[in-house]
Amino acid sequence: MSFLWGVMGGPSAGPQPSGAETIQKLCDRVASSTLLDDRRDAVRALKSLSKKYRLEVGTQAMEHLIHVLQTDRSDSEIIGYALDTLYNVISNDLEEEEQEENLTKVDDLGSQFTEIFIKQHENVTLLLTLVEEFDFHVRWPGVKLLTSLLKQQGPQVQQIILVSPMGVSRLMDLLADSREVIRNDGVLLLQQLTKSNAAIQKIVAFENAFERLLDIVTEEGNSDGGIVVEDCLLLLQNLLKNNNSNQNFFKEGSYIQRMKPWFEVGDDNCGWSAQKVTNLHLMLQLVRVLVSPTNPPGATSSCQKAVFHCGLLQQLCTILMATGVPADILTETINTVSEVIRGCQMNQDYFASVNAPSNPPRPAIVVLLMSMVNERQPFVLRCAVLYCFQCFLYKNQKGQGEIVSTLLPSTIDATGNSVSAGQLLCGGLFSTDSLSNWCAAVALAHALQENATLKEQLLRVQLATSIGNPPVSLLQQCTNILSQGSKVQTRVGLLMLLCTWLSNCSIAVTHFLHNPANIPFLTGQIAENLGEEEQLVQGLCALLLGISIYYNDNSLENYRKEKLKQLIEKRIGRENFIEKLGFISKHELYSRAAQKPQPGFSSPEHMMFDHEFTKLVKELEGVISKAIYKSSEEDKKEEEVKKTLEQHDNIVTQYKKVIREQDQELEELKQRITTLMSQNEQLQATVTQQVSQIQQHKDQYNLLKVQLGKDTQHHNSHGDMFQMNGIQTEEVSKLKEELEEWKNKHELLQGQIREKDFLIEKLKSSQLEIGTTELSSQSSRSGGLDHSNELQKELEMLRSQLQLQSAEISQLLIENQKLQVMNTTADPVLGDSGAIVAKSSELEGQLEQQIKELKSEVKALSEEKESLKQHLDSSSSTVAILQDEKIKLQQEVAESKKEQDDLLVLLADQDQKLSALKIKLKDLGVPVEDEDDIESGDQGDEDEDVEEEEQD
């Protein structure tokens, strides 16, 4: 143990061994010692030497340390020492002094040792199993070592973890660890694991990572939290950036709503800590990841709507208009709001309604434009405001119209109490600051983008240049500033504005050509041989001249297309013109601006091109080149084609008008029909009411007649005859009571029939729902047959009851005849009393009427009986159809069973063939790997199942 004393600093006699010799002795001790305590002490000594003698420990001890991890799993202390030693060897996190001295050497060592360690994939798998241990002294060093491996050789380690069974899921358990040190280092590990690997990002997201990370951010205090919040936000960015699947999962899981509390900023915004600024900056970037213009349009639109509906856009606008917010946060908030409202009409309308908390209140757009044209504001903030204005006008014709309307003479505020957006843009367009000129020109160009109506309206804008001079149009003022030879940035901005204004607007081209100084100025600029700085201006002048030719309607005789082409050929030359036109797309700043919509310039001097303008150049460059080389005959042909197309368009518009008029007439006729139908229904209702009233009056009249007859009978009839009439009235009342009873029975029968109809419908639905499986179909079919048998029985009962009713009705008829005979026998006894005879004749008439009514009711009952028979026949037909369907389903189930049996037979044959081929290959000496040779069959099956689940 003398060498251990030397390592630990104890006294020793003789020459001291070198570091390499000591490490060699320790490695031998680790490899040869049988006692666990000796191996543990040797590994502890290697850990203490691993930082100073990193190369020696890495080259000599790595294999022994990996062996310790494999064999001494039961002792957590030696495992912890081994993991710490490997971490010190592989990691590049050294002291600052050492790092400055050996920076390149350190990087090489870390990557080389990592490559040695991961060469055997089993080492990474072993490390994943150790990370599962709950012991702090094992889990924490394992997490740090795995993080270091990912930093050194990220893609290789990611691939090993991805194919390892439950590899990613094991690491996700770190976020649920109650010990904050392990949880926080687990977040750092997942950051490295999810870098640039979409497959791992999806697995981590579907392992409930969003829920856990948002819970951690909430527990740590949202934006007021520490560096843990920053790490969680960086991991969320890794999971969501350029990953459409995870973005959709984040939106569908209602996680956007949980971001709203992050941006709750109080009234007291002084004293922001650096960590809070960093956290809020990352939170804003996370919102921008969800609504980035580079995402698919559908995903971006749905996220924009979700941001609005959950109130997050309102929260961001509150920060935008708040006071005391740091400039960095304010700039990023403007960029975030820009992308939230870009191309979304609902969000753009809301942003247009936001007012700044000033007295009087001003629109947020006006306040932002004031910052953009103010040269004392930071450059980054002015770029952010320009981007916000561009996003507000993107695909927003309503917003474009509102901006342009503030420039028109009829809407300008004569009192001058409030500053409008148009006045700010004009002020910036003609200020002395070149950056303000450029920003205002680009902003005004976006107000005209793809809107020919506004381009024509902007021609009405008149500017007062000086006292006593007449007003000048905005178009004329722009060309005047161009001819005065201002800064390059100003001229580029004005030329971009003019190109956007004149493109696809023949009226604007005519106004531009009407000024005789414009064409000579453009040809002079293009023809001159100027320096590199002026080449960009020459290219834009060539583009403007080409637009004036291509969109020229030949309304001015001196500036027809053919004459302008001849002028180019004489003064400039066609090849020279095309070459100057190509200067635009070949410029370095042009390619930068074409990459993304947001203006990302490092300095004000680099602000030359706008993203939307690059699209216009791509669209027009080839068209103008072709137009320059076209002859006059081709131009005439094109004009003729255009005229014919216009004629066709006019015809189509006329037909459209006719169709619209016919549609309107149809709508009017439909409305008239509906009103007439409603009136008809009202009249029918009144007629039915009147008919019912007439019937009531008739009934009352009959009752009065009956009462009068009874009174005369009471005074004039004989006593015996009175008794006989009383007997007849009693018989009539009995007949009425029996008739009511039959009616009640008839209603009961109808109710029973309705119940049976309901049972039949229920039987049909149950047969359709359960018809997919054989057993349920059999049970339902048998149940349906039982129900149909019951229905048949009940219908037989109904038939018998109807027969009884008809028999009783016949009895009533016989009794009625007997009563008539009694009346006839009573006539000679009663004498010749005229009143009595008249009364008996009236009673006979009443009895005959009641008998007719009974016959009609019997007829109605027989008709209902026939309908019941038809209903029974239809139900029996439905039962037969259901039985046919049952037979078909049974046949299909039998066929599917037969196919499954055939497949099983084929699989058994294939298994036998494979086993026979394996035996033949083994006999021939070819090595055949078998799952049983690697590990036990049950364990292998479980691991394969786990791998399949992860891949799915």
PDB file of C-alpha atoms in Angstrom, residues 5 41 79 132 155 203 245 314 322 387 408 437 451 464 531 604 627 656 704 772 802 815 872 893 928:
ATOM      1  CA  TRP A   5       0.363   6.602   0.686  1.00  0.00           C
ATOM      2  CA  ASP A  41      -9.894   2.784  -2.736  1.00  0.00           C
ATOM      3  CA  ILE A  79     -20.021   2.932  -9.086  1.00  0.00           C
ATOM      4  CA  GLU A 132     -32.418   4.355 -13.560  1.00  0.00           C
ATOM      5  CA  PRO A 155     -25.608  12.407 -33.211  1.00  0.00           C
ATOM      6  CA  ILE A 203     -40.811  10.658 -28.363  1.00  0.00           C
ATOM      7  CA  SER A 245     -45.951  17.367 -35.215  1.00  0.00           C
ATOM      8  CA  GLN A 314     -54.068  41.029 -25.505  1.00  0.00           C
ATOM      9  CA  ALA A 322     -46.483  49.529 -20.899  1.00  0.00           C
ATOM     10  CA  TYR A 387     -41.627  44.501 -39.379  1.00  0.00           C
ATOM     11  CA  LEU A 408     -56.351  61.395 -48.990  1.00  0.00           C
ATOM     12  CA  ASN A 437     -36.715  57.743 -45.714  1.00  0.00           C
ATOM     13  CA  ASN A 451     -54.002  46.492 -54.350  1.00  0.00           C
ATOM     14  CA  ALA A 464     -47.738  71.429 -49.895  1.00  0.00           C
ATOM     15  CA  GLY A 531     -19.048  52.880 -59.150  1.00  0.00           C
ATOM     16  CA  PRO A 604     -28.381  50.765 -40.925  1.00  0.00           C
ATOM     17  CA  ALA A 627     -40.730  42.672 -73.342  1.00  0.00           C
ATOM     18  CA  LYS A 656     -72.709  37.869 -64.360  1.00  0.00           C
ATOM     19  CA  LEU A 704    -132.827  23.195 -28.757  1.00  0.00           C
ATOM     20  CA  THR A 772     -70.837  -7.423 -37.132  1.00  0.00           C
ATOM     21  CA  LEU A 802    -112.965  -7.356 -33.777  1.00  0.00           C
ATOM     22  CA  GLU A 815    -132.490  -5.294 -30.350  1.00  0.00           C
ATOM     23  CA  LEU A 872     -97.915  -7.184 -39.893  1.00  0.00           C
ATOM     24  CA  VAL A 893     -67.550 -15.163 -40.673  1.00  0.00           C
ATOM     25  CA  VAL A 928     -26.308 -18.141 -37.795  1.00  0.00           C
TER      26      VAL A 928
END
